[in-house]
CSV table of C-alpha atoms in Angstrom, one decimal:
chain,number,residue,atom,x,y,z
G,747,MET,CA,0.0,0.0,0.0
G,748,THR,CA,2.9,2.4,0.8
G,749,ALA,CA,4.4,2.4,-2.7
G,750,PRO,CA,1.2,3.4,-4.5
G,751,LEU,CA,0.6,6.1,-1.9
G,752,LEU,CA,4.1,7.5,-2.4
G,753,GLN,CA,3.6,7.4,-6.2
G,754,ARG,CA,0.4,9.3,-6.0
G,755,ALA,CA,1.9,11.8,-3.6
G,756,SER,CA,4.9,12.4,-5.9
G,757,ALA,CA,2.6,12.6,-8.9
G,758,ARG,CA,0.6,15.5,-7.4
G,759,PRO,CA,3.4,18.0,-7.3
G,760,ALA,CA,4.4,17.0,-10.9
G,761,ALA,CA,0.8,17.5,-12.1
G,762,HIS,CA,0.6,20.8,-10.2
G,763,HIS,CA,3.8,22.0,-11.9
G,764,TRP,CA,2.6,20.9,-15.3
G,765,ARG,CA,-0.7,22.8,-14.8
G,766,ALA,CA,1.2,25.9,-13.6
G,767,ASP,CA,3.6,25.7,-16.5
G,768,ARG,CA,0.7,25.3,-19.0
G,769,MET,CA,-1.0,28.3,-17.3
G,770,ARG,CA,2.1,30.5,-17.6
G,771,ARG,CA,2.6,29.5,-21.2
G,772,ALA,CA,-1.1,30.2,-22.0
G,773,PHE,CA,-1.0,33.7,-20.5
G,774,PHE,CA,2.4,34.4,-22.0
G,775,PHE,CA,0.9,33.9,-25.5
G,776,ALA,CA,-2.3,35.8,-24.5
G,777,SER,CA,-0.2,38.8,-23.3
G,778,ILE,CA,2.0,38.7,-26.4
G,779,GLU,CA,-1.0,38.6,-28.6
G,780,GLN,CA,-2.6,41.6,-26.9
G,781,TYR,CA,0.6,43.7,-27.1
G,782,ILE,CA,1.1,42.9,-30.8
G,783,VAL,CA,-2.5,43.6,-31.7
G,784,ALA,CA,-2.4,46.8,-29.7
G,785,ILE,CA,0.7,48.0,-31.5
G,786,VAL,CA,-0.8,47.1,-34.9
G,787,GLY,CA,-4.0,48.9,-34.0
G,788,LEU,CA,-2.2,52.0,-32.9
G,789,ALA,CA,-0.2,52.1,-36.1
G,790,SER,CA,-3.4,51.8,-38.1
G,791,ILE,CA,-5.0,54.6,-36.1
G,792,ALA,CA,-1.9,56.8,-36.7
G,793,ALA,CA,-2.0,56.1,-40.5
G,794,VAL,CA,-5.7,56.4,-41.0
G,795,SER,CA,-5.9,59.7,-39.0
G,796,ARG,CA,-3.5,61.2,-41.5
G,797,LEU,CA,-5.3,59.7,-44.6
G,798,LEU,CA,-8.9,60.4,-43.7
G,799,THR,CA,-10.6,63.6,-42.5
G,800,ALA,CA,-12.2,64.0,-39.1
G,801,ALA,CA,-15.6,63.9,-40.7
G,802,GLU,CA,-14.9,60.7,-42.6
G,803,ILE,CA,-13.6,59.1,-39.4
G,804,GLY,CA,-16.7,60.3,-37.6
G,805,VAL,CA,-19.1,58.7,-40.1
G,806,ALA,CA,-17.0,55.5,-39.9
G,807,ALA,CA,-17.3,55.6,-36.1
G,808,ILE,CA,-21.1,55.9,-36.4
G,809,GLY,CA,-21.2,52.9,-38.8
G,810,ILE,CA,-19.1,50.8,-36.6
G,811,GLY,CA,-21.2,51.8,-33.6
G,812,VAL,CA,-24.4,50.8,-35.3
G,813,SER,CA,-23.0,47.4,-36.4
G,814,THR,CA,-21.4,46.7,-33.1
G,815,ILE,CA,-24.8,47.2,-31.3
G,816,ALA,CA,-26.6,45.1,-33.9
G,817,PHE,CA,-24.2,42.1,-33.7
G,818,ALA,CA,-24.0,42.3,-29.9
G,819,ALA,CA,-27.4,40.6,-29.9
G,820,LYS,CA,-25.6,37.4,-30.9
G,821,GLU,CA,-24.2,37.2,-27.4
G,822,PHE,CA,-27.6,35.9,-26.2
G,823,ALA,CA,-26.4,32.7,-27.9
G,824,SER,CA,-22.8,33.2,-27.0
G,825,ALA,CA,-20.2,30.7,-28.3
G,826,ASP,CA,-18.5,31.0,-24.9
G,827,PHE,CA,-21.1,28.4,-23.8
G,828,LEU,CA,-18.5,25.9,-25.2
G,829,ILE,CA,-15.9,27.0,-22.7
G,830,GLN,CA,-18.2,26.6,-19.7
G,831,ARG,CA,-19.7,23.3,-20.7
G,832,ARG,CA,-18.4,20.6,-18.2
G,833,ALA,CA,-18.6,17.7,-20.7
G,834,LEU,CA,-18.5,18.6,-24.3
G,835,ASP,CA,-19.7,16.4,-27.2
G,836,ARG,CA,-20.3,16.8,-30.9
G,837,SER,CA,-24.0,17.9,-30.5
G,838,ASP,CA,-22.8,20.9,-28.4
G,839,ILE,CA,-20.4,22.0,-31.1
G,840,ASN,CA,-22.9,21.5,-33.9
G,841,THR,CA,-25.5,23.5,-31.9
G,842,ALA,CA,-23.1,26.3,-31.2
G,843,PHE,CA,-22.1,26.7,-34.9
G,844,THR,CA,-25.8,26.4,-36.0
G,845,ILE,CA,-27.0,29.1,-33.6
G,846,ALA,CA,-24.1,31.4,-34.3
G,847,ALA,CA,-24.6,31.2,-38.0
G,848,SER,CA,-28.4,31.7,-37.7
G,849,ALA,CA,-28.0,34.7,-35.4
G,850,SER,CA,-25.5,36.3,-37.6
G,851,ALA,CA,-27.6,35.8,-40.7
G,852,ALA,CA,-30.7,37.2,-39.0
G,853,VAL,CA,-28.8,40.3,-37.7
G,854,SER,CA,-27.1,40.8,-41.0
G,855,ALA,CA,-30.5,40.7,-42.8
G,856,ILE,CA,-32.0,43.2,-40.4
G,857,LEU,CA,-29.0,45.6,-40.6
G,858,PHE,CA,-28.9,45.3,-44.4
G,859,GLY,CA,-32.6,46.3,-44.6
G,860,ALA,CA,-32.2,49.2,-42.2
G,861,ALA,CA,-29.0,50.6,-43.7
G,862,GLY,CA,-30.9,53.1,-45.9
G,863,LEU,CA,-33.0,54.4,-43.0
G,864,ILE,CA,-29.8,54.8,-40.8
G,865,GLU,CA,-28.1,56.8,-43.6
G,866,ALA,CA,-31.1,59.1,-43.9
G,867,ALA,CA,-31.3,59.6,-40.1
G,868,TYR,CA,-27.7,60.7,-39.9
G,869,ALA,CA,-27.7,62.5,-43.2
G,870,ALA,CA,-24.3,60.9,-44.0
G,871,PRO,CA,-23.9,59.5,-47.5
G,872,GLY,CA,-21.9,56.3,-47.5
G,873,ILE,CA,-23.1,54.8,-44.2
G,874,ALA,CA,-25.5,52.4,-46.0
G,875,VAL,CA,-22.7,50.9,-48.1
G,876,PHE,CA,-20.5,50.9,-45.0
G,877,LEU,CA,-23.1,48.8,-43.2
G,878,TYR,CA,-23.5,46.4,-46.1
G,879,VAL,CA,-19.8,45.6,-45.9
G,880,MET,CA,-20.0,45.3,-42.1
G,881,CYS,CA,-22.7,42.6,-42.6
G,882,LEU,CA,-20.0,40.5,-44.4
G,883,ALA,CA,-17.7,40.9,-41.4
G,884,GLY,CA,-20.5,39.7,-39.1
G,885,LEU,CA,-21.2,36.7,-41.2
G,886,ALA,CA,-17.5,35.8,-41.1
G,887,ASP,CA,-17.4,36.1,-37.4
G,888,ALA,CA,-20.1,33.4,-37.1
G,889,VAL,CA,-17.5,30.9,-38.4
G,890,SER,CA,-14.6,32.0,-36.2
G,891,SER,CA,-16.3,32.7,-32.8
G,892,PRO,CA,-17.3,29.0,-32.0
G,893,THR,CA,-13.9,27.7,-33.1
G,894,GLN,CA,-12.1,30.4,-31.0
G,895,ALA,CA,-14.2,29.5,-28.0
G,896,LEU,CA,-13.1,25.9,-28.3
G,897,LEU,CA,-9.4,26.9,-28.6
G,898,ARG,CA,-9.8,29.0,-25.5
G,899,ARG,CA,-11.4,26.1,-23.7
G,900,GLU,CA,-8.3,24.0,-24.5
G,901,MET,CA,-6.1,27.0,-23.6
G,902,ALA,CA,-4.5,26.9,-27.1
G,903,PHE,CA,-3.4,30.5,-26.8
G,904,SER,CA,-0.5,30.1,-29.1
G,905,VAL,CA,-2.9,29.2,-32.0
G,906,LEU,CA,-5.2,32.0,-30.9
G,907,ALA,CA,-2.3,34.4,-30.9
G,908,ARG,CA,-1.3,33.6,-34.4
G,909,VAL,CA,-4.9,33.8,-35.7
G,910,ASN,CA,-5.7,37.1,-34.0
G,911,VAL,CA,-2.4,38.8,-34.9
G,912,ALA,CA,-2.8,37.8,-38.5
G,913,ALA,CA,-6.4,39.2,-38.5
G,914,ALA,CA,-5.2,42.4,-36.9
G,915,VAL,CA,-2.5,42.8,-39.6
G,916,ALA,CA,-5.0,42.1,-42.3
G,917,THR,CA,-7.5,44.6,-40.9
G,918,ALA,CA,-4.8,47.3,-40.6
G,919,GLY,CA,-3.2,46.6,-43.9
G,920,THR,CA,-6.4,46.6,-45.9
G,921,THR,CA,-7.7,49.8,-44.2
G,922,ILE,CA,-4.4,51.7,-44.8
G,923,LEU,CA,-4.0,50.6,-48.4
G,924,LEU,CA,-7.6,51.5,-49.3
G,925,ALA,CA,-7.5,54.8,-47.5
G,926,ASP,CA,-4.2,55.7,-49.2
G,927,ALA,CA,-5.8,54.8,-52.5
G,928,GLY,CA,-8.6,57.3,-51.9
G,929,PHE,CA,-11.5,55.0,-51.0
G,930,GLY,CA,-12.4,57.2,-48.0
G,931,LEU,CA,-14.4,55.9,-45.1
G,932,ILE,CA,-15.4,52.6,-46.8
G,933,SER,CA,-11.8,51.5,-46.4
G,934,VAL,CA,-12.5,51.1,-42.7
G,935,ALA,CA,-15.4,48.8,-43.4
G,936,TRP,CA,-13.4,46.7,-45.8
G,937,GLY,CA,-10.6,46.5,-43.4
G,938,GLN,CA,-13.0,45.0,-40.8
G,939,ALA,CA,-14.4,42.6,-43.3
G,940,VAL,CA,-11.0,41.3,-44.5
G,941,GLY,CA,-9.8,41.0,-40.9
G,942,ALA,CA,-12.9,38.9,-40.0
G,943,ALA,CA,-12.5,36.7,-43.0
G,944,THR,CA,-8.9,36.2,-42.2
G,945,LYS,CA,-9.7,35.2,-38.7
G,946,ALA,CA,-12.4,32.8,-39.9
G,947,ALA,CA,-10.2,31.2,-42.5
G,948,LEU,CA,-7.3,30.6,-40.2
G,949,SER,CA,-9.5,29.4,-37.4
G,950,VAL,CA,-10.8,26.7,-39.8
G,951,ALA,CA,-7.4,25.9,-41.3
G,952,TRP,CA,-5.7,25.4,-37.9
G,953,ALA,CA,-8.6,23.7,-36.2
G,954,PRO,CA,-10.2,21.5,-38.9
G,955,MET,CA,-11.4,18.8,-36.6
G,956,ARG,CA,-13.6,21.2,-34.7
G,957,LEU,CA,-15.9,22.0,-37.6
G,958,PRO,CA,-19.5,20.9,-37.2
G,959,ILE,CA,-20.6,17.7,-39.1
G,960,ARG,CA,-24.2,18.9,-39.6
G,961,PRO,CA,-26.6,21.6,-38.4
G,962,SER,CA,-28.2,20.8,-35.0
G,963,LEU,CA,-30.2,22.4,-32.3
G,964,ALA,CA,-29.9,19.6,-29.8
G,965,THR,CA,-28.7,21.6,-26.9
G,966,TRP,CA,-30.2,25.0,-27.8
G,967,ARG,CA,-31.7,25.4,-24.3
G,968,ALA,CA,-28.3,25.2,-22.6
G,969,VAL,CA,-26.8,27.7,-25.1
G,970,LEU,CA,-29.6,30.3,-24.5
G,971,SER,CA,-29.6,29.7,-20.8
G,972,PHE,CA,-25.9,30.5,-20.6
G,973,GLY,CA,-26.2,33.5,-22.8
G,974,GLY,CA,-29.0,35.2,-21.0
G,975,SER,CA,-27.3,37.5,-18.5
G,976,LYS,CA,-24.1,37.6,-20.5
G,977,GLY,CA,-25.9,38.6,-23.6
G,978,ALA,CA,-27.9,41.3,-21.9
G,979,MET,CA,-24.7,42.7,-20.3
G,980,THR,CA,-22.9,42.7,-23.7
G,981,VAL,CA,-25.7,44.6,-25.4
G,982,ILE,CA,-25.8,47.2,-22.6
G,983,ASP,CA,-22.0,47.6,-22.7
G,984,ARG,CA,-21.9,47.9,-26.5
G,985,VAL,CA,-24.8,50.4,-26.6
G,986,TYR,CA,-23.1,52.5,-23.9
G,987,GLU,CA,-19.7,52.4,-25.7
G,988,ALA,CA,-21.3,53.4,-29.1
G,989,LEU,CA,-23.7,55.9,-27.6
G,990,PRO,CA,-21.4,59.0,-27.6
G,991,GLN,CA,-20.7,58.6,-31.4
G,992,LEU,CA,-24.4,57.9,-32.2
G,993,VAL,CA,-25.7,60.8,-30.1
G,994,LEU,CA,-23.1,63.2,-31.4
G,995,GLY,CA,-23.9,62.2,-34.9
G,996,ARG,CA,-27.4,63.7,-34.3
G,997,THR,CA,-26.5,66.7,-32.2
G,998,MET,CA,-23.2,67.9,-33.7
G,999,SER,CA,-21.1,67.6,-36.9
G,1000,HIS,CA,-19.6,64.4,-38.2
G,1001,ALA,CA,-16.1,66.0,-37.6
G,1002,ALA,CA,-17.0,66.3,-33.9
G,1003,VAL,CA,-17.8,62.6,-33.8
G,1004,GLY,CA,-14.4,61.9,-35.3
G,1005,ILE,CA,-12.6,64.1,-32.7
G,1006,TYR,CA,-14.4,62.4,-29.8
G,1007,ASN,CA,-13.8,59.0,-31.3
G,1008,ARG,CA,-10.0,59.6,-31.4
G,1009,SER,CA,-10.1,60.9,-27.8
G,1010,THR,CA,-11.7,57.8,-26.5
G,1011,VAL,CA,-9.3,55.6,-28.5
G,1012,LEU,CA,-6.2,57.3,-27.2
G,1013,SER,CA,-7.5,57.3,-23.6
G,1014,GLY,CA,-7.6,53.5,-23.9
G,1015,ILE,CA,-3.8,53.2,-24.5
G,1016,PRO,CA,-3.0,52.1,-20.9
G,1017,ASP,CA,-5.8,49.6,-21.1
G,1018,ARG,CA,-4.3,48.0,-24.2
G,1019,PHE,CA,-0.6,48.1,-23.2
G,1020,MET,CA,-0.6,47.8,-19.4
G,1021,MET,CA,-3.4,45.6,-18.2
G,1022,SER,CA,-2.6,42.4,-20.1
G,1023,ALA,CA,0.6,42.0,-18.1
G,1024,VAL,CA,-1.3,42.6,-14.8
G,1025,PHE,CA,-4.0,40.1,-15.8
G,1026,SER,CA,-1.4,37.4,-16.3
G,1027,PHE,CA,-0.8,37.0,-12.6
G,1028,THR,CA,-4.0,38.6,-11.1
G,1029,PHE,CA,-7.0,36.9,-12.6
G,1030,PRO,CA,-5.6,33.3,-12.6
G,1031,ALA,CA,-4.9,33.6,-8.9
G,1032,LEU,CA,-8.4,35.1,-8.3
G,1033,ALA,CA,-10.1,32.3,-10.3
G,1034,ALA,CA,-8.1,29.6,-8.5
G,1035,ARG,CA,-9.1,31.1,-5.1
G,1036,VAL,CA,-12.8,30.9,-6.1
G,1037,ARG,CA,-12.5,27.3,-7.3
G,1038,GLU,CA,-10.6,26.2,-4.1
G,1039,GLY,CA,-13.0,28.0,-1.8
G,1040,GLY,CA,-10.2,30.1,-0.3
G,1041,ASP,CA,-10.2,33.6,1.2
G,1042,LEU,CA,-11.8,35.5,-1.7
G,1043,LYS,CA,-11.8,38.8,0.1
G,1044,SER,CA,-8.0,39.0,0.4
G,1045,ALA,CA,-7.6,37.9,-3.2
G,1046,TYR,CA,-10.1,40.5,-4.4
G,1047,LEU,CA,-8.4,43.4,-2.5
G,1048,LYS,CA,-4.9,42.2,-3.7
G,1049,ALA,CA,-6.1,42.1,-7.3
G,1050,PHE,CA,-7.6,45.6,-6.9
G,1051,SER,CA,-4.3,46.9,-5.6
G,1052,TYR,CA,-2.3,45.3,-8.4
G,1053,ILE,CA,-4.5,46.8,-11.0
G,1054,ALA,CA,-4.7,50.3,-9.4
G,1055,ALA,CA,-1.0,50.5,-8.9
G,1056,VAL,CA,-0.3,50.0,-12.6
G,1057,TYR,CA,-3.3,51.4,-14.3
G,1058,CYS,CA,-3.8,54.7,-12.4
G,1059,PRO,CA,-0.2,56.0,-12.9
G,1060,ALA,CA,-0.4,55.1,-16.6
G,1061,LEU,CA,-3.6,57.0,-17.0
G,1062,ALA,CA,-2.2,60.0,-15.2
G,1063,LEU,CA,0.9,60.0,-17.4
G,1064,VAL,CA,-1.3,59.9,-20.6
G,1065,ALA,CA,-3.1,63.0,-19.3
G,1066,LEU,CA,0.2,64.7,-18.6
G,1067,ILE,CA,1.7,64.1,-22.0
G,1068,ALA,CA,-1.5,64.3,-24.0
G,1069,ASP,CA,-0.2,67.0,-26.3
G,1070,PRO,CA,2.8,65.0,-27.7
G,1071,ILE,CA,0.7,61.8,-27.8
G,1072,VAL,CA,-1.9,63.5,-30.1
G,1073,SER,CA,0.7,65.2,-32.3
G,1074,PHE,CA,2.8,62.1,-32.7
G,1075,THR,CA,-0.1,59.6,-33.1
G,1076,LEU,CA,-2.7,61.6,-35.1
G,1077,GLY,CA,-0.6,64.3,-36.8
G,1078,GLU,CA,-1.7,67.8,-37.5
G,1079,GLY,CA,-5.2,69.1,-37.3
G,1080,TRP,CA,-6.2,67.0,-34.3
G,1081,GLU,CA,-5.4,69.6,-31.6
G,1082,PRO,CA,-9.0,69.6,-30.2
G,1083,VAL,CA,-8.4,66.0,-29.1
G,1084,VAL,CA,-5.9,67.1,-26.4
G,1085,PRO,CA,-8.2,68.5,-23.7
G,1086,LEU,CA,-10.7,65.7,-24.2
G,1087,LEU,CA,-7.9,63.1,-23.9
G,1088,ARG,CA,-6.8,64.7,-20.6
G,1089,LEU,CA,-10.4,64.6,-19.2
G,1090,LEU,CA,-11.1,61.1,-20.3
G,1091,SER,CA,-7.8,59.7,-19.0
G,1092,VAL,CA,-8.2,61.2,-15.5
G,1093,ALA,CA,-11.9,60.1,-15.3
G,1094,ALA,CA,-10.9,56.5,-16.3
G,1095,ILE,CA,-9.2,56.1,-12.9
G,1096,PHE,CA,-12.7,55.6,-11.5
G,1097,TRP,CA,-13.0,52.6,-13.8
G,1098,VAL,CA,-10.5,50.5,-11.8
G,1099,PRO,CA,-13.1,48.9,-9.5
G,1100,MET,CA,-15.1,47.5,-12.4
G,1101,ILE,CA,-12.1,45.9,-14.0
G,1102,ILE,CA,-11.9,43.4,-11.1
G,1103,THR,CA,-15.5,43.4,-9.9
G,1104,THR,CA,-17.3,42.2,-12.9
G,1105,PRO,CA,-15.1,39.1,-13.5
G,1106,THR,CA,-15.3,38.3,-9.8
G,1107,LEU,CA,-19.1,38.3,-9.9
G,1108,PHE,CA,-19.1,36.0,-12.9
G,1109,ALA,CA,-16.6,33.7,-11.2
G,1110,LEU,CA,-18.9,33.5,-8.2
G,1111,GLY,CA,-21.9,32.7,-10.5
G,1112,ALA,CA,-23.5,36.0,-9.7
G,1113,ASN,CA,-24.5,36.8,-13.3
G,1114,ARG,CA,-27.7,38.5,-12.3
G,1115,GLU,CA,-25.9,40.9,-9.9
G,1116,ALA,CA,-23.3,41.7,-12.6
G,1117,PHE,CA,-26.1,42.4,-15.0
G,1118,LEU,CA,-28.0,44.7,-12.6
G,1119,ALA,CA,-24.8,46.6,-11.8
G,1120,SER,CA,-24.2,47.2,-15.5
G,1121,LEU,CA,-27.9,48.1,-16.1
G,1122,TYR,CA,-28.0,50.7,-13.3
G,1123,GLY,CA,-24.5,52.1,-14.0
G,1124,ARG,CA,-24.8,52.2,-17.7
G,1125,GLY,CA,-28.4,53.4,-17.7
G,1126,PHE,CA,-27.6,56.4,-15.5
G,1127,GLY,CA,-24.5,57.1,-17.6
G,1128,ALA,CA,-26.5,57.1,-20.8
G,1129,VAL,CA,-28.9,59.8,-19.4
G,1130,ILE,CA,-25.9,62.0,-18.4
G,1131,ILE,CA,-24.1,61.5,-21.7
G,1132,VAL,CA,-27.2,62.3,-23.8
G,1133,GLY,CA,-27.8,65.5,-21.8
G,1134,ALA,CA,-24.1,66.6,-22.1
G,1135,SER,CA,-24.1,66.0,-25.9
G,1136,PHE,CA,-26.4,69.1,-26.3
G,1137,PHE,CA,-23.7,71.4,-24.8
G,1138,SER,CA,-20.2,70.5,-26.1
G,1139,LEU,CA,-17.6,67.8,-26.5
G,1140,THR,CA,-15.9,69.0,-23.4
G,1141,ALA,CA,-19.1,68.6,-21.5
G,1142,MET,CA,-19.4,65.0,-22.8
G,1143,ALA,CA,-15.9,64.2,-21.7
G,1144,ALA,CA,-16.4,65.8,-18.3
G,1145,SER,CA,-19.6,63.8,-17.7
G,1146,GLN,CA,-17.4,60.8,-17.2
G,1147,PHE,CA,-16.5,62.3,-13.8
G,1148,ILE,CA,-20.2,61.7,-12.8
G,1149,THR,CA,-21.0,58.4,-14.6
G,1150,LEU,CA,-17.9,56.4,-13.8
G,1151,PRO,CA,-17.9,57.1,-10.0
G,1152,PHE,CA,-21.6,56.2,-9.9
G,1153,TYR,CA,-21.0,53.0,-11.8
G,1154,ALA,CA,-18.1,52.2,-9.4
G,1155,TRP,CA,-20.2,52.8,-6.4
G,1156,ILE,CA,-23.0,50.5,-7.6
G,1157,SER,CA,-20.6,47.8,-8.5
G,1158,LEU,CA,-18.8,47.9,-5.2
G,1159,ARG,CA,-22.0,47.8,-3.2
G,1160,ILE,CA,-23.1,44.7,-5.1
G,1161,ALA,CA,-19.7,43.1,-4.8
G,1162,ARG,CA,-19.4,43.8,-1.1
G,1163,LYS,CA,-22.5,41.7,-0.4
G,1164,ARG,CA,-20.9,38.7,-2.2
G,1165,ILE,CA,-17.3,39.1,-1.2
G,1166,GLY,CA,-17.6,40.5,2.3
G,1167,PHE,CA,-14.9,43.2,2.4
G,1168,ALA,CA,-15.3,46.2,4.6
G,1169,TRP,CA,-15.4,49.7,3.3
G,1170,GLY,CA,-12.5,50.6,5.6
G,1171,GLU,CA,-10.4,47.8,4.0
G,1172,LEU,CA,-11.1,49.1,0.5
G,1173,ALA,CA,-10.4,52.7,1.6
G,1174,LEU,CA,-7.0,51.6,3.0
G,1175,GLU,CA,-6.0,49.9,-0.3
G,1176,THR,CA,-7.3,53.0,-2.2
G,1177,LEU,CA,-5.2,55.4,0.0
G,1178,ARG,CA,-2.1,53.2,-0.5
G,1179,ASN,CA,-2.6,53.2,-4.3
G,1180,ALA,CA,-3.2,57.0,-4.2
G,1181,ALA,CA,0.2,57.4,-2.5
G,1182,VAL,CA,1.8,55.3,-5.2
G,1183,LEU,CA,0.1,57.5,-7.9
G,1184,VAL,CA,1.3,60.7,-6.3
G,1185,SER,CA,4.9,59.3,-5.9
G,1186,SER,CA,5.1,58.3,-9.5
G,1187,LEU,CA,4.1,61.8,-10.7
G,1188,VAL,CA,6.5,63.8,-8.6
G,1189,LEU,CA,9.5,63.8,-11.0
G,1190,PRO,CA,7.4,64.1,-14.3
G,1191,CYS,CA,5.5,67.1,-12.9
G,1192,ALA,CA,8.7,68.7,-11.7
G,1193,PHE,CA,10.2,68.2,-15.2
G,1194,VAL,CA,7.1,69.8,-16.8
G,1195,LEU,CA,7.2,72.8,-14.5
G,1196,ARG,CA,10.9,73.5,-15.2
G,1197,SER,CA,10.6,72.9,-18.9
G,1198,GLU,CA,10.1,75.9,-21.2
G,1199,SER,CA,7.6,74.1,-23.4
G,1200,GLY,CA,5.4,73.0,-20.4
G,1201,LEU,CA,2.6,70.7,-21.3
G,1202,GLY,CA,3.2,71.3,-25.0
G,1203,MET,CA,6.4,69.2,-24.9
G,1204,MET,CA,8.2,67.4,-27.7
G,1205,PRO,CA,7.9,63.6,-28.2
G,1206,LEU,CA,11.4,63.0,-26.7
G,1207,GLU,CA,10.5,65.1,-23.7
G,1208,ALA,CA,7.4,63.0,-23.3
G,1209,VAL,CA,9.5,59.8,-23.4
G,1210,LEU,CA,11.7,61.3,-20.7
G,1211,CYS,CA,8.6,62.0,-18.6
G,1212,GLY,CA,7.6,58.3,-18.9
G,1213,VAL,CA,11.0,57.2,-17.8
G,1214,LEU,CA,10.9,59.6,-14.8
G,1215,THR,CA,7.7,57.9,-13.5
G,1216,VAL,CA,9.5,54.7,-12.9
G,1217,PRO,CA,11.8,55.7,-9.9
G,1218,GLY,CA,8.9,57.4,-8.2
G,1219,TRP,CA,6.6,54.5,-8.8
G,1220,LEU,CA,9.1,52.0,-7.3
G,1221,ALA,CA,9.7,54.3,-4.4
G,1222,GLY,CA,5.9,54.4,-3.8
G,1223,LEU,CA,5.7,50.6,-3.8
G,1224,TRP,CA,8.5,50.3,-1.3
G,1225,VAL,CA,7.5,53.1,1.1
G,1226,CYS,CA,3.8,52.0,1.1
G,1227,ARG,CA,4.6,48.3,1.4
G,1228,HIS,CA,2.5,47.7,-1.6
G,1229,PRO,CA,1.7,44.0,-2.3
G,1230,LEU,CA,2.9,44.5,-5.9
G,1231,ARG,CA,6.4,45.1,-4.4
G,1232,LYS,CA,6.9,41.3,-4.0
G,1233,GLU,CA,6.1,40.7,-7.6
G,1234,VAL,CA,8.7,43.3,-8.6
G,1235,GLU,CA,11.3,41.8,-6.3
G,1236,LEU,CA,10.6,38.3,-7.7
G,1237,MET,CA,10.9,39.7,-11.3
G,1238,CYS,CA,14.3,41.3,-10.4
G,1239,VAL,CA,15.6,38.0,-8.9
G,1240,GLN,CA,14.5,36.0,-12.0
G,1241,MET,CA,16.1,38.5,-14.3
G,1242,ARG,CA,19.3,38.5,-12.3
G,1243,ASN,CA,19.4,34.7,-12.3
G,1244,ARG,CA,18.7,34.6,-16.0
G,1245,GLY,CA,21.7,36.9,-16.5
G,1246,TYR,CA,23.9,34.6,-14.5
G,1247,GLU,CA,22.8,31.6,-16.5
G,1248,MET,CA,23.5,33.3,-19.8
G,1249,ARG,CA,27.1,33.9,-18.5
G,1250,GLY,CA,27.4,30.3,-17.4
G,1251,ILE,CA,27.4,31.1,-13.7
G,1252,SER,CA,25.2,29.2,-11.2
G,1253,PRO,CA,22.8,31.6,-9.3
G,1254,LEU,CA,23.6,29.6,-6.1
G,1255,ARG,CA,27.3,30.1,-6.5
G,1256,ALA,CA,26.9,33.8,-7.3
G,1257,GLY,CA,24.8,34.1,-4.1
G,1258,ALA,CA,27.4,32.3,-2.0
G,1259,ARG,CA,30.2,34.5,-3.5
G,1260,ARG,CA,28.3,37.6,-2.3
């Protein structure tokens, strides 16, 4: 009896390390994918902003907003059902593909029929053709989304990374080439369609065994049951994200829509470049804690601190160097974006609680609570945004200082009932992260005050500001005893040991020598 017990005991650590290595590998590829896609997208934004006018970009933003809201309805039959299914069989896969194709075809037909009415409502020639092309993108997505859900289920992130990077390059390349050739705003729609077709083709080519054998609706109840709350939340989120462009298209000029669109895109830079690295060690730990029934409160507060410590200083830095970011990224003629970018970046600090709260509620199975938080927060925000749109772009951007804190308050109240943290505990973590934020900005602000150009600095001065945030950020982590400090220390040790290994020196011998 002893030998089998010892074998099983020794097998457990091996299995644990295998799962840990697989998890690290998966999130490594996921992070690399996000970084590359973000860089490609930013390059596309820079090129298109120089090739199209603000009015053309505004009309394209309206078209993308309308199509995004329309195709969000597919989430009521989300292919992510395949990820959550405990035991998956061929009927589940056939049903997911059948429902995805049927939903996409129905939405495309409705959008195709309404395109003329939408063009007349916005008095923007070209939107109808734009929406026709976006219907093709939606149909292609019906092929790729179930296959990608299966790949995520299997944690095949290396395959997903190759597919999504290729799709991003195809989207950006097509858009830039057509815009440079003089096709105007329709180049954006064709870029989306070619990117979606590329994603569908590669998903099928690299995962041929996952294609459905025949149409089926065998497990349609399970698909629709899973997609209920998630689909409703997705629709609400997509409507809220597209609302500024759609409302501005009716109350202001199309050029104003383009300016506001570019402001929101640039304010999302920290989200694209910073958060993927944080997610790689925050959310896996949180999900594991939920599965194991551990202390969820401490995991939640720690994840909140990790995210706030990275995200908030990055947003503040974007607000500080908004002028060179706009001039370098968008080029000449986009100066009105600068003040809007500053307002949106600072206001986005209030978004931090939702980054961690919504996934936590879903991990706990509290889908209804997550939906209600989104409904109340987004509903209130929609009323404020619509009202602000009748005044100015600045009023719309400033309205985020009302809508985001309210949404954060609603989400935290709901999360507190499920997680059990005290307001004082959250306040303590918030104060600690505020101290890290202030510490990280001391040197950049001092540099700006002593510089002759002030906030209108050159790109190289902006890079220097970014570098100057690092010493203050590290000092804030150490002085405040921030939990992220341990991660930084561990990263430094691993980098040092890697350096020793590259030089053929054992880390243990190097430590003994010191």
